């Protein structure tokens, strides 16, 4: 069935170089054996001629003639061997070239199938689209990162006031626990007097909040120290 579509012919063309090389190698092997046989015959006739050169010149001459004939056949055989070797080399080279070209042809078909309908213009268009999409993604990311802030803006002055209040509470708490007053740098002035007055009032109010019990010894010491400090700053 394949013969109807040229299948057998294609296979025969493909196998023809291999068959030719096989036949040439068989003939080359036969000629190489003949070459070896002729060399042995020449050596044998040379030995006969040397043996009879002094006793039987006719036999020696005949041996030399045979040697010359073998030598002529050996020369022809050597030429035939050379021709066959060249033929084998040529066919192998041609077959390798054909297989190389076939492989390159198949590679070209595979590359065309891979590339499909792509052209340089289409590739450039795809790259431009990718570049545009990347730029769009960067813009979207930047817009999301710099979006509107939620909540009311923070008042820095209010933050400073809250911080000062917390610091004052911490200072008052420390004075109540340790019974000491922090040292005020520089000479007393109206601002420092006012601060001491406020601190004294705060201490008294906190002491009163503890109850109407009799003041403890620690509270009495704090009151005495505060009065002493007020007297010193009033000077």
mmCIF file with all atom_site columns, C-alpha atoms in Angstrom:
data_model
loop_
_atom_site.group_PDB
_atom_site.id
_atom_site.type_symbol
_atom_site.label_atom_id
_atom_site.label_alt_id
_atom_site.label_comp_id
_atom_site.label_asym_id
_atom_site.label_entity_id
_atom_site.label_seq_id
_atom_site.pdbx_PDB_ins_code
_atom_site.Cartn_x
_atom_site.Cartn_y
_atom_site.Cartn_z
_atom_site.occupancy
_atom_site.B_iso_or_equiv
_atom_site.pdbx_formal_charge
_atom_site.auth_seq_id
_atom_site.auth_comp_id
_atom_site.auth_asym_id
_atom_site.auth_atom_id
_atom_site.pdbx_PDB_model_num
ATOM 1   C CA . UNK A 1 1   ? 0.000   0.000   0.000   1.00 0.00 ? 1   UNK A CA 1
ATOM 2   C CA . UNK A 1 2   ? 2.812   2.391   0.844   1.00 0.00 ? 2   UNK A CA 1
ATOM 3   C CA . UNK A 1 3   ? 4.229   1.763   -2.633  1.00 0.00 ? 3   UNK A CA 1
ATOM 4   C CA . UNK A 1 4   ? 1.231   3.543   -4.149  1.00 0.00 ? 4   UNK A CA 1
ATOM 5   C CA . UNK A 1 5   ? 2.181   6.744   -2.345  1.00 0.00 ? 5   UNK A CA 1
ATOM 6   C CA . UNK A 1 6   ? 5.919   6.428   -2.865  1.00 0.00 ? 6   UNK A CA 1
ATOM 7   C CA . UNK A 1 7   ? 6.603   5.137   0.652   1.00 0.00 ? 7   UNK A CA 1
ATOM 8   C CA . UNK A 1 8   ? 8.832   2.273   -0.501  1.00 0.00 ? 8   UNK A CA 1
ATOM 9   C CA . UNK A 1 9   ? 10.722  4.510   -2.925  1.00 0.00 ? 9   UNK A CA 1
ATOM 10  C CA . UNK A 1 10  ? 11.492  7.013   -0.186  1.00 0.00 ? 10  UNK A CA 1
ATOM 11  C CA . UNK A 1 11  ? 12.728  4.248   2.107   1.00 0.00 ? 11  UNK A CA 1
ATOM 12  C CA . UNK A 1 12  ? 14.836  2.770   -0.686  1.00 0.00 ? 12  UNK A CA 1
ATOM 13  C CA . UNK A 1 13  ? 16.421  6.144   -1.354  1.00 0.00 ? 13  UNK A CA 1
ATOM 14  C CA . UNK A 1 14  ? 17.185  6.452   2.326   1.00 0.00 ? 14  UNK A CA 1
ATOM 15  C CA . UNK A 1 15  ? 18.726  2.963   2.530   1.00 0.00 ? 15  UNK A CA 1
ATOM 16  C CA . UNK A 1 16  ? 20.654  3.211   -0.775  1.00 0.00 ? 16  UNK A CA 1
ATOM 17  C CA . UNK A 1 17  ? 23.800  4.849   0.708   1.00 0.00 ? 17  UNK A CA 1
ATOM 18  C CA . UNK A 1 18  ? 23.998  2.260   3.473   1.00 0.00 ? 18  UNK A CA 1
ATOM 19  C CA . UNK A 1 19  ? 23.710  -0.633  0.987   1.00 0.00 ? 19  UNK A CA 1
ATOM 20  C CA . UNK A 1 20  ? 26.334  0.899   -1.284  1.00 0.00 ? 20  UNK A CA 1
ATOM 21  C CA . UNK A 1 21  ? 28.746  1.358   1.605   1.00 0.00 ? 21  UNK A CA 1
ATOM 22  C CA . UNK A 1 22  ? 28.139  -2.209  2.754   1.00 0.00 ? 22  UNK A CA 1
ATOM 23  C CA . UNK A 1 23  ? 28.891  -3.611  -0.716  1.00 0.00 ? 23  UNK A CA 1
ATOM 24  C CA . UNK A 1 24  ? 32.003  -1.497  -1.060  1.00 0.00 ? 24  UNK A CA 1
ATOM 25  C CA . UNK A 1 25  ? 33.296  -2.658  2.309   1.00 0.00 ? 25  UNK A CA 1
ATOM 26  C CA . UNK A 1 26  ? 32.751  -6.297  1.369   1.00 0.00 ? 26  UNK A CA 1
ATOM 27  C CA . UNK A 1 27  ? 34.690  -5.774  -1.879  1.00 0.00 ? 27  UNK A CA 1
ATOM 28  C CA . UNK A 1 28  ? 37.390  -3.893  -0.001  1.00 0.00 ? 28  UNK A CA 1
ATOM 29  C CA . UNK A 1 29  ? 37.769  -6.752  2.454   1.00 0.00 ? 29  UNK A CA 1
ATOM 30  C CA . UNK A 1 30  ? 38.189  -9.217  -0.445  1.00 0.00 ? 30  UNK A CA 1
ATOM 31  C CA . UNK A 1 31  ? 40.819  -7.048  -2.133  1.00 0.00 ? 31  UNK A CA 1
ATOM 32  C CA . UNK A 1 32  ? 42.762  -6.645  1.092   1.00 0.00 ? 32  UNK A CA 1
ATOM 33  C CA . UNK A 1 33  ? 42.850  -10.422 1.461   1.00 0.00 ? 33  UNK A CA 1
ATOM 34  C CA . UNK A 1 34  ? 44.038  -10.738 -2.175  1.00 0.00 ? 34  UNK A CA 1
ATOM 35  C CA . UNK A 1 35  ? 46.696  -8.138  -1.462  1.00 0.00 ? 35  UNK A CA 1
ATOM 36  C CA . UNK A 1 36  ? 47.978  -10.175 1.457   1.00 0.00 ? 36  UNK A CA 1
ATOM 37  C CA . UNK A 1 37  ? 47.983  -13.376 -0.678  1.00 0.00 ? 37  UNK A CA 1
ATOM 38  C CA . UNK A 1 38  ? 49.955  -11.708 -3.471  1.00 0.00 ? 38  UNK A CA 1
ATOM 39  C CA . UNK A 1 39  ? 52.515  -10.426 -1.007  1.00 0.00 ? 39  UNK A CA 1
ATOM 40  C CA . UNK A 1 40  ? 52.991  -13.979 0.292   1.00 0.00 ? 40  UNK A CA 1
ATOM 41  C CA . UNK A 1 41  ? 53.314  -15.305 -3.295  1.00 0.00 ? 41  UNK A CA 1
ATOM 42  C CA . UNK A 1 42  ? 55.946  -12.704 -4.113  1.00 0.00 ? 42  UNK A CA 1
ATOM 43  C CA . UNK A 1 43  ? 57.912  -13.585 -0.998  1.00 0.00 ? 43  UNK A CA 1
ATOM 44  C CA . UNK A 1 44  ? 57.712  -17.291 -1.899  1.00 0.00 ? 44  UNK A CA 1
ATOM 45  C CA . UNK A 1 45  ? 58.922  -16.776 -5.477  1.00 0.00 ? 45  UNK A CA 1
ATOM 46  C CA . UNK A 1 46  ? 61.719  -14.508 -4.272  1.00 0.00 ? 46  UNK A CA 1
ATOM 47  C CA . UNK A 1 47  ? 62.869  -17.237 -1.901  1.00 0.00 ? 47  UNK A CA 1
ATOM 48  C CA . UNK A 1 48  ? 62.844  -19.811 -4.772  1.00 0.00 ? 48  UNK A CA 1
ATOM 49  C CA . UNK A 1 49  ? 64.873  -17.507 -7.010  1.00 0.00 ? 49  UNK A CA 1
ATOM 50  C CA . UNK A 1 50  ? 67.468  -16.916 -4.298  1.00 0.00 ? 50  UNK A CA 1
ATOM 51  C CA . UNK A 1 51  ? 67.658  -20.638 -3.587  1.00 0.00 ? 51  UNK A CA 1
ATOM 52  C CA . UNK A 1 52  ? 68.310  -21.605 -7.246  1.00 0.00 ? 52  UNK A CA 1
ATOM 53  C CA . UNK A 1 53  ? 70.314  -18.600 -8.370  1.00 0.00 ? 53  UNK A CA 1
ATOM 54  C CA . UNK A 1 54  ? 73.591  -20.570 -8.252  1.00 0.00 ? 54  UNK A CA 1
ATOM 55  C CA . UNK A 1 55  ? 72.456  -24.114 -9.025  1.00 0.00 ? 55  UNK A CA 1
ATOM 56  C CA . UNK A 1 56  ? 69.489  -23.763 -11.398 1.00 0.00 ? 56  UNK A CA 1
ATOM 57  C CA . UNK A 1 57  ? 69.289  -20.441 -13.188 1.00 0.00 ? 57  UNK A CA 1
ATOM 58  C CA . UNK A 1 58  ? 66.239  -21.507 -15.251 1.00 0.00 ? 58  UNK A CA 1
ATOM 59  C CA . UNK A 1 59  ? 64.208  -22.169 -12.124 1.00 0.00 ? 59  UNK A CA 1
ATOM 60  C CA . UNK A 1 60  ? 65.465  -18.925 -10.618 1.00 0.00 ? 60  UNK A CA 1
ATOM 61  C CA . UNK A 1 61  ? 64.441  -16.986 -13.736 1.00 0.00 ? 61  UNK A CA 1
ATOM 62  C CA . UNK A 1 62  ? 60.993  -18.574 -13.776 1.00 0.00 ? 62  UNK A CA 1
ATOM 63  C CA . UNK A 1 63  ? 60.520  -17.678 -10.120 1.00 0.00 ? 63  UNK A CA 1
ATOM 64  C CA . UNK A 1 64  ? 61.445  -14.084 -10.826 1.00 0.00 ? 64  UNK A CA 1
ATOM 65  C CA . UNK A 1 65  ? 58.928  -13.941 -13.700 1.00 0.00 ? 65  UNK A CA 1
ATOM 66  C CA . UNK A 1 66  ? 56.201  -15.198 -11.393 1.00 0.00 ? 66  UNK A CA 1
ATOM 67  C CA . UNK A 1 67  ? 57.249  -12.658 -8.805  1.00 0.00 ? 67  UNK A CA 1
ATOM 68  C CA . UNK A 1 68  ? 56.979  -9.866  -11.385 1.00 0.00 ? 68  UNK A CA 1
ATOM 69  C CA . UNK A 1 69  ? 53.486  -11.048 -12.382 1.00 0.00 ? 69  UNK A CA 1
ATOM 70  C CA . UNK A 1 70  ? 52.395  -11.123 -8.761  1.00 0.00 ? 70  UNK A CA 1
ATOM 71  C CA . UNK A 1 71  ? 53.894  -7.696  -8.251  1.00 0.00 ? 71  UNK A CA 1
ATOM 72  C CA . UNK A 1 72  ? 51.897  -6.326  -11.190 1.00 0.00 ? 72  UNK A CA 1
ATOM 73  C CA . UNK A 1 73  ? 48.683  -7.868  -9.784  1.00 0.00 ? 73  UNK A CA 1
ATOM 74  C CA . UNK A 1 74  ? 49.542  -6.468  -6.361  1.00 0.00 ? 74  UNK A CA 1
ATOM 75  C CA . UNK A 1 75  ? 49.899  -2.999  -7.818  1.00 0.00 ? 75  UNK A CA 1
ATOM 76  C CA . UNK A 1 76  ? 46.499  -3.251  -9.532  1.00 0.00 ? 76  UNK A CA 1
ATOM 77  C CA . UNK A 1 77  ? 44.931  -4.562  -6.332  1.00 0.00 ? 77  UNK A CA 1
ATOM 78  C CA . UNK A 1 78  ? 46.406  -1.695  -4.313  1.00 0.00 ? 78  UNK A CA 1
ATOM 79  C CA . UNK A 1 79  ? 44.960  0.801   -6.788  1.00 0.00 ? 79  UNK A CA 1
ATOM 80  C CA . UNK A 1 80  ? 41.556  -0.848  -6.554  1.00 0.00 ? 80  UNK A CA 1
ATOM 81  C CA . UNK A 1 81  ? 41.721  -0.720  -2.749  1.00 0.00 ? 81  UNK A CA 1
ATOM 82  C CA . UNK A 1 82  ? 42.500  2.980   -2.895  1.00 0.00 ? 82  UNK A CA 1
ATOM 83  C CA . UNK A 1 83  ? 39.585  3.599   -5.267  1.00 0.00 ? 83  UNK A CA 1
ATOM 84  C CA . UNK A 1 84  ? 37.163  1.702   -3.031  1.00 0.00 ? 84  UNK A CA 1
ATOM 85  C CA . UNK A 1 85  ? 38.314  3.551   0.071   1.00 0.00 ? 85  UNK A CA 1
ATOM 86  C CA . UNK A 1 86  ? 37.780  6.863   -1.730  1.00 0.00 ? 86  UNK A CA 1
ATOM 87  C CA . UNK A 1 87  ? 34.300  5.771   -2.838  1.00 0.00 ? 87  UNK A CA 1
ATOM 88  C CA . UNK A 1 88  ? 33.356  4.754   0.686   1.00 0.00 ? 88  UNK A CA 1
ATOM 89  C CA . UNK A 1 89  ? 34.623  8.071   2.037   1.00 0.00 ? 89  UNK A CA 1
ATOM 90  C CA . UNK A 1 90  ? 32.694  10.030  -0.610  1.00 0.00 ? 90  UNK A CA 1
ATOM 91  C CA . UNK A 1 91  ? 29.445  8.167   0.013   1.00 0.00 ? 91  UNK A CA 1
ATOM 92  C CA . UNK A 1 92  ? 29.768  8.520   3.789   1.00 0.00 ? 92  UNK A CA 1
ATOM 93  C CA . UNK A 1 93  ? 30.432  12.244  3.429   1.00 0.00 ? 93  UNK A CA 1
ATOM 94  C CA . UNK A 1 94  ? 27.480  12.681  1.067   1.00 0.00 ? 94  UNK A CA 1
ATOM 95  C CA . UNK A 1 95  ? 25.234  10.688  3.399   1.00 0.00 ? 95  UNK A CA 1
ATOM 96  C CA . UNK A 1 96  ? 26.328  12.768  6.387   1.00 0.00 ? 96  UNK A CA 1
ATOM 97  C CA . UNK A 1 97  ? 25.703  15.955  4.416   1.00 0.00 ? 97  UNK A CA 1
ATOM 98  C CA . UNK A 1 98  ? 22.239  14.723  3.449   1.00 0.00 ? 98  UNK A CA 1
ATOM 99  C CA . UNK A 1 99  ? 21.356  13.812  7.027   1.00 0.00 ? 99  UNK A CA 1
ATOM 100 C CA . UNK A 1 100 ? 22.686  17.166  8.243   1.00 0.00 ? 100 UNK A CA 1
ATOM 101 C CA . UNK A 1 101 ? 20.596  19.053  5.677   1.00 0.00 ? 101 UNK A CA 1
ATOM 102 C CA . UNK A 1 102 ? 17.534  16.975  6.581   1.00 0.00 ? 102 UNK A CA 1
ATOM 103 C CA . UNK A 1 103 ? 18.029  17.756  10.261  1.00 0.00 ? 103 UNK A CA 1
ATOM 104 C CA . UNK A 1 104 ? 18.433  21.457  9.484   1.00 0.00 ? 104 UNK A CA 1
ATOM 105 C CA . UNK A 1 105 ? 15.298  21.348  7.332   1.00 0.00 ? 105 UNK A CA 1
ATOM 106 C CA . UNK A 1 106 ? 13.320  19.746  10.147  1.00 0.00 ? 106 UNK A CA 1
ATOM 107 C CA . UNK A 1 107 ? 14.705  22.311  12.573  1.00 0.00 ? 107 UNK A CA 1
ATOM 108 C CA . UNK A 1 108 ? 13.522  25.083  10.267  1.00 0.00 ? 108 UNK A CA 1
ATOM 109 C CA . UNK A 1 109 ? 10.027  23.595  10.183  1.00 0.00 ? 109 UNK A CA 1
ATOM 110 C CA . UNK A 1 110 ? 10.001  23.297  13.963  1.00 0.00 ? 110 UNK A CA 1
ATOM 111 C CA . UNK A 1 111 ? 11.032  26.938  14.346  1.00 0.00 ? 111 UNK A CA 1
ATOM 112 C CA . UNK A 1 112 ? 8.300   28.026  11.929  1.00 0.00 ? 112 UNK A CA 1
ATOM 113 C CA . UNK A 1 113 ? 5.759   26.057  13.937  1.00 0.00 ? 113 UNK A CA 1
ATOM 114 C CA . UNK A 1 114 ? 7.023   27.642  17.159  1.00 0.00 ? 114 UNK A CA 1
ATOM 115 C CA . UNK A 1 115 ? 6.966   31.184  15.791  1.00 0.00 ? 115 UNK A CA 1
ATOM 116 C CA . UNK A 1 116 ? 3.640   30.652  14.037  1.00 0.00 ? 116 UNK A CA 1
ATOM 117 C CA . UNK A 1 117 ? 2.285   33.945  12.733  1.00 0.00 ? 117 UNK A CA 1
ATOM 118 C CA . UNK A 1 118 ? 4.663   36.099  14.753  1.00 0.00 ? 118 UNK A CA 1
ATOM 119 C CA . UNK A 1 119 ? 6.533   38.865  12.957  1.00 0.00 ? 119 UNK A CA 1
ATOM 120 C CA . UNK A 1 120 ? 8.916   41.578  14.098  1.00 0.00 ? 120 UNK A CA 1
ATOM 121 C CA . UNK A 1 121 ? 6.077   44.111  14.031  1.00 0.00 ? 121 UNK A CA 1
ATOM 122 C CA . UNK A 1 122 ? 3.871   41.876  16.183  1.00 0.00 ? 122 UNK A CA 1
ATOM 123 C CA . UNK A 1 123 ? 6.684   41.299  18.657  1.00 0.00 ? 123 UNK A CA 1
ATOM 124 C CA . UNK A 1 124 ? 7.303   45.060  18.910  1.00 0.00 ? 124 UNK A CA 1
ATOM 125 C CA . UNK A 1 125 ? 3.578   45.599  19.471  1.00 0.00 ? 125 UNK A CA 1
ATOM 126 C CA . UNK A 1 126 ? 3.520   43.005  22.258  1.00 0.00 ? 126 UNK A CA 1
ATOM 127 C CA . UNK A 1 127 ? 6.529   44.610  23.952  1.00 0.00 ? 127 UNK A CA 1
ATOM 128 C CA . UNK A 1 128 ? 4.904   48.041  23.762  1.00 0.00 ? 128 UNK A CA 1
ATOM 129 C CA . UNK A 1 129 ? 1.715   46.675  25.322  1.00 0.00 ? 129 UNK A CA 1
ATOM 130 C CA . UNK A 1 130 ? 3.699   45.061  28.121  1.00 0.00 ? 130 UNK A CA 1
ATOM 131 C CA . UNK A 1 131 ? 5.499   48.333  28.773  1.00 0.00 ? 131 UNK A CA 1
ATOM 132 C CA . UNK A 1 132 ? 2.200   50.236  28.897  1.00 0.00 ? 132 UNK A CA 1
ATOM 133 C CA . UNK A 1 133 ? 0.641   47.718  31.278  1.00 0.00 ? 133 UNK A CA 1
ATOM 134 C CA . UNK A 1 134 ? 3.664   47.874  33.561  1.00 0.00 ? 134 UNK A CA 1
ATOM 135 C CA . UNK A 1 135 ? 3.491   51.669  33.650  1.00 0.00 ? 135 UNK A CA 1
ATOM 136 C CA . UNK A 1 136 ? -0.236  51.474  34.403  1.00 0.00 ? 136 UNK A CA 1
ATOM 137 C CA . UNK A 1 137 ? 0.401   49.036  37.254  1.00 0.00 ? 137 UNK A CA 1
ATOM 138 C CA . UNK A 1 138 ? 3.027   51.385  38.723  1.00 0.00 ? 138 UNK A CA 1
ATOM 139 C CA . UNK A 1 139 ? 0.615   54.328  38.537  1.00 0.00 ? 139 UNK A CA 1
ATOM 140 C CA . UNK A 1 140 ? -2.146  52.329  40.224  1.00 0.00 ? 140 UNK A CA 1
ATOM 141 C CA . UNK A 1 141 ? 0.231   51.254  43.002  1.00 0.00 ? 141 UNK A CA 1
ATOM 142 C CA . UNK A 1 142 ? 1.392   54.825  43.583  1.00 0.00 ? 142 UNK A CA 1
ATOM 143 C CA . UNK A 1 143 ? -2.204  56.086  43.646  1.00 0.00 ? 143 UNK A CA 1
ATOM 144 C CA . UNK A 1 144 ? -3.165  53.485  46.246  1.00 0.00 ? 144 UNK A CA 1
ATOM 145 C CA . UNK A 1 145 ? -0.096  54.259  48.373  1.00 0.00 ? 145 UNK A CA 1
ATOM 146 C CA . UNK A 1 146 ? -0.758  58.011  48.338  1.00 0.00 ? 146 UNK A CA 1
ATOM 147 C CA . UNK A 1 147 ? -4.538  57.818  48.811  1.00 0.00 ? 147 UNK A CA 1
ATOM 148 C CA . UNK A 1 148 ? -6.530  60.167  51.091  1.00 0.00 ? 148 UNK A CA 1
ATOM 149 C CA . UNK A 1 149 ? -5.894  59.854  54.829  1.00 0.00 ? 149 UNK A CA 1
ATOM 150 C CA . UNK A 1 150 ? -8.883  58.964  57.003  1.00 0.00 ? 150 UNK A CA 1
ATOM 151 C CA . UNK A 1 151 ? -9.844  60.904  60.176  1.00 0.00 ? 151 UNK A CA 1
ATOM 152 C CA . UNK A 1 152 ? -9.407  64.520  61.278  1.00 0.00 ? 152 UNK A CA 1
ATOM 153 C CA . UNK A 1 153 ? -5.994  66.212  61.083  1.00 0.00 ? 153 UNK A CA 1
ATOM 154 C CA . UNK A 1 154 ? -4.014  66.105  64.324  1.00 0.00 ? 154 UNK A CA 1
ATOM 155 C CA . UNK A 1 155 ? -3.622  69.382  66.268  1.00 0.00 ? 155 UNK A CA 1
ATOM 156 C CA . UNK A 1 156 ? 0.016   69.677  67.304  1.00 0.00 ? 156 UNK A CA 1
ATOM 157 C CA . UNK A 1 157 ? -0.761  72.316  69.959  1.00 0.00 ? 157 UNK A CA 1
ATOM 158 C CA . UNK A 1 158 ? -3.292  69.998  71.559  1.00 0.00 ? 158 UNK A CA 1
ATOM 159 C CA . UNK A 1 159 ? -0.706  67.221  71.583  1.00 0.00 ? 159 UNK A CA 1
ATOM 160 C CA . UNK A 1 160 ? 1.779   69.505  73.354  1.00 0.00 ? 160 UNK A CA 1
ATOM 161 C CA . UNK A 1 161 ? -0.857  70.434  75.974  1.00 0.00 ? 161 UNK A CA 1
ATOM 162 C CA . UNK A 1 162 ? -1.696  66.773  76.618  1.00 0.00 ? 162 UNK A CA 1
ATOM 163 C CA . UNK A 1 163 ? 1.988   65.943  76.945  1.00 0.00 ? 163 UNK A CA 1
ATOM 164 C CA . UNK A 1 164 ? 2.551   68.784  79.428  1.00 0.00 ? 164 UNK A CA 1
ATOM 165 C CA . UNK A 1 165 ? -0.419  67.609  81.491  1.00 0.00 ? 165 UNK A CA 1
ATOM 166 C CA . UNK A 1 166 ? 0.937   64.039  81.594  1.00 0.00 ? 166 UNK A CA 1
ATOM 167 C CA . UNK A 1 167 ? 4.363   65.312  82.655  1.00 0.00 ? 167 UNK A CA 1
ATOM 168 C CA . UNK A 1 168 ? 2.790   67.415  85.411  1.00 0.00 ? 168 UNK A CA 1
ATOM 169 C CA . UNK A 1 169 ? 0.808   64.437  86.709  1.00 0.00 ? 169 UNK A CA 1
ATOM 170 C CA . UNK A 1 170 ? 3.932   62.300  86.744  1.00 0.00 ? 170 UNK A CA 1
ATOM 171 C CA . UNK A 1 171 ? 5.794   65.035  88.669  1.00 0.00 ? 171 UNK A CA 1
ATOM 172 C CA . UNK A 1 172 ? 2.991   65.383  91.215  1.00 0.00 ? 172 UNK A CA 1
ATOM 173 C CA . UNK A 1 173 ? 2.852   61.623  91.687  1.00 0.00 ? 173 UNK A CA 1
ATOM 174 C CA . UNK A 1 174 ? 6.587   61.525  92.282  1.00 0.00 ? 174 UNK A CA 1
ATOM 175 C CA . UNK A 1 175 ? 6.351   64.355  94.862  1.00 0.00 ? 175 UNK A CA 1
ATOM 176 C CA . UNK A 1 176 ? 3.586   62.515  96.727  1.00 0.00 ? 176 UNK A CA 1
ATOM 177 C CA . UNK A 1 177 ? 5.579   59.275  96.835  1.00 0.00 ? 177 UNK A CA 1
ATOM 178 C CA . UNK A 1 178 ? 9.042   60.652  97.680  1.00 0.00 ? 178 UNK A CA 1
ATOM 179 C CA . UNK A 1 179 ? 8.154   63.806  99.642  1.00 0.00 ? 179 UNK A CA 1
ATOM 180 C CA . UNK A 1 180 ? 10.765  65.863  97.765  1.00 0.00 ? 180 UNK A CA 1
ATOM 181 C CA . UNK A 1 181 ? 10.528  68.852  95.460  1.00 0.00 ? 181 UNK A CA 1
ATOM 182 C CA . UNK A 1 182 ? 12.557  69.065  92.250  1.00 0.00 ? 182 UNK A CA 1
ATOM 183 C CA . UNK A 1 183 ? 15.173  71.785  92.179  1.00 0.00 ? 183 UNK A CA 1
ATOM 184 C CA . UNK A 1 184 ? 14.220  74.823  90.145  1.00 0.00 ? 184 UNK A CA 1
ATOM 185 C CA . UNK A 1 185 ? 17.119  76.383  88.272  1.00 0.00 ? 185 UNK A CA 1
ATOM 186 C CA . UNK A 1 186 ? 17.862  80.130  88.565  1.00 0.00 ? 186 UNK A CA 1
ATOM 187 C CA . UNK A 1 187 ? 16.491  82.758  90.945  1.00 0.00 ? 187 UNK A CA 1
ATOM 188 C CA . UNK A 1 188 ? 12.844  82.704  91.948  1.00 0.00 ? 188 UNK A CA 1
ATOM 189 C CA . UNK A 1 189 ? 10.466  84.760  89.870  1.00 0.00 ? 189 UNK A CA 1
ATOM 190 C CA . UNK A 1 190 ? 6.748   85.216  89.490  1.00 0.00 ? 190 UNK A CA 1
ATOM 191 C CA . UNK A 1 191 ? 6.341   82.155  87.274  1.00 0.00 ? 191 UNK A CA 1
ATOM 192 C CA . UNK A 1 192 ? 8.121   79.814  89.676  1.00 0.00 ? 192 UNK A CA 1
ATOM 193 C CA . UNK A 1 193 ? 6.141   81.167  92.629  1.00 0.00 ? 193 UNK A CA 1
ATOM 194 C CA . UNK A 1 194 ? 2.949   80.542  90.781  1.00 0.00 ? 194 UNK A CA 1
ATOM 195 C CA . UNK A 1 195 ? 4.087   77.007  89.952  1.00 0.00 ? 195 UNK A CA 1
ATOM 196 C CA . UNK A 1 196 ? 4.841   76.289  93.631  1.00 0.00 ? 196 UNK A CA 1
ATOM 197 C CA . UNK A 1 197 ? 1.514   77.668  94.651  1.00 0.00 ? 197 UNK A CA 1
ATOM 198 C CA . UNK A 1 198 ? -0.264  75.421  92.204  1.00 0.00 ? 198 UNK A CA 1
ATOM 199 C CA . UNK A 1 199 ? 1.751   72.424  93.332  1.00 0.00 ? 199 UNK A CA 1
ATOM 200 C CA . UNK A 1 200 ? 0.939   73.114  96.972  1.00 0.00 ? 200 UNK A CA 1
ATOM 201 C CA . UNK A 1 201 ? -2.733  73.436  96.188  1.00 0.00 ? 201 UNK A CA 1
ATOM 202 C CA . UNK A 1 202 ? -2.647  70.149  94.255  1.00 0.00 ? 202 UNK A CA 1
ATOM 203 C CA . UNK A 1 203 ? -0.941  68.340  97.130  1.00 0.00 ? 203 UNK A CA 1
ATOM 204 C CA . UNK A 1 204 ? -3.431  69.645  99.657  1.00 0.00 ? 204 UNK A CA 1
ATOM 205 C CA . UNK A 1 205 ? -6.362  68.655  97.479  1.00 0.00 ? 205 UNK A CA 1
ATOM 206 C CA . UNK A 1 206 ? -5.023  65.111  97.079  1.00 0.00 ? 206 UNK A CA 1
ATOM 207 C CA . UNK A 1 207 ? -4.412  64.811  100.776 1.00 0.00 ? 207 UNK A CA 1
ATOM 208 C CA . UNK A 1 208 ? -7.987  65.933  101.469 1.00 0.00 ? 208 UNK A CA 1
ATOM 209 C CA . UNK A 1 209 ? -9.307  63.341  99.026  1.00 0.00 ? 209 UNK A CA 1
ATOM 210 C CA . UNK A 1 210 ? -7.773  60.558  101.074 1.00 0.00 ? 210 UNK A CA 1
ATOM 211 C CA . UNK A 1 211 ? -10.302 61.257  103.858 1.00 0.00 ? 211 UNK A CA 1
ATOM 212 C CA . UNK A 1 212 ? -10.735 63.349  106.929 1.00 0.00 ? 212 UNK A CA 1
ATOM 213 C CA . UNK A 1 213 ? -8.485  61.180  109.028 1.00 0.00 ? 213 UNK A CA 1
ATOM 214 C CA . UNK A 1 214 ? -5.591  62.588  110.915 1.00 0.00 ? 214 UNK A CA 1
ATOM 215 C CA . UNK A 1 215 ? -2.638  63.403  108.599 1.00 0.00 ? 215 UNK A CA 1
ATOM 216 C CA . UNK A 1 216 ? 0.151   60.853  108.668 1.00 0.00 ? 216 UNK A CA 1
ATOM 217 C CA . UNK A 1 217 ? 3.699   61.687  109.636 1.00 0.00 ? 217 UNK A CA 1
ATOM 218 C CA . UNK A 1 218 ? 4.767   61.491  105.948 1.00 0.00 ? 218 UNK A CA 1
ATOM 219 C CA . UNK A 1 219 ? 2.068   63.954  104.947 1.00 0.00 ? 219 UNK A CA 1
ATOM 220 C CA . UNK A 1 220 ? 3.084   66.341  107.684 1.00 0.00 ? 220 UNK A CA 1
ATOM 221 C CA . UNK A 1 221 ? 6.708   66.166  106.492 1.00 0.00 ? 221 UNK A CA 1
ATOM 222 C CA . UNK A 1 222 ? 5.632   66.950  102.936 1.00 0.00 ? 222 UNK A CA 1
ATOM 223 C CA . UNK A 1 223 ? 3.580   69.941  104.106 1.00 0.00 ? 223 UNK A CA 1
ATOM 224 C CA . UNK A 1 224 ? 6.463   71.298  106.180 1.00 0.00 ? 224 UNK A CA 1
ATOM 225 C CA . UNK A 1 225 ? 8.927   70.915  103.299 1.00 0.00 ? 225 UNK A CA 1
ATOM 226 C CA . UNK A 1 226 ? 6.588   72.643  100.883 1.00 0.00 ? 226 UNK A CA 1
ATOM 227 C CA . UNK A 1 227 ? 6.096   75.587  103.285 1.00 0.00 ? 227 UNK A CA 1
ATOM 228 C CA . UNK A 1 228 ? 9.846   75.858  103.713 1.00 0.00 ? 228 UNK A CA 1
ATOM 229 C CA . UNK A 1 229 ? 10.378  75.963  99.950  1.00 0.00 ? 229 UNK A CA 1
ATOM 230 C CA . UNK A 1 230 ? 7.691   78.647  99.537  1.00 0.00 ? 230 UNK A CA 1
ATOM 231 C CA . UNK A 1 231 ? 9.349   80.752  102.228 1.00 0.00 ? 231 UNK A CA 1
ATOM 232 C CA . UNK A 1 232 ? 12.738  80.445  100.510 1.00 0.00 ? 232 UNK A CA 1
ATOM 233 C CA . UNK A 1 233 ? 11.388  81.491  97.115  1.00 0.00 ? 233 UNK A CA 1
ATOM 234 C CA . UNK A 1 234 ? 9.522   84.441  98.630  1.00 0.00 ? 234 UNK A CA 1
ATOM 235 C CA . UNK A 1 235 ? 12.834  85.967  99.780  1.00 0.00 ? 235 UNK A CA 1
#
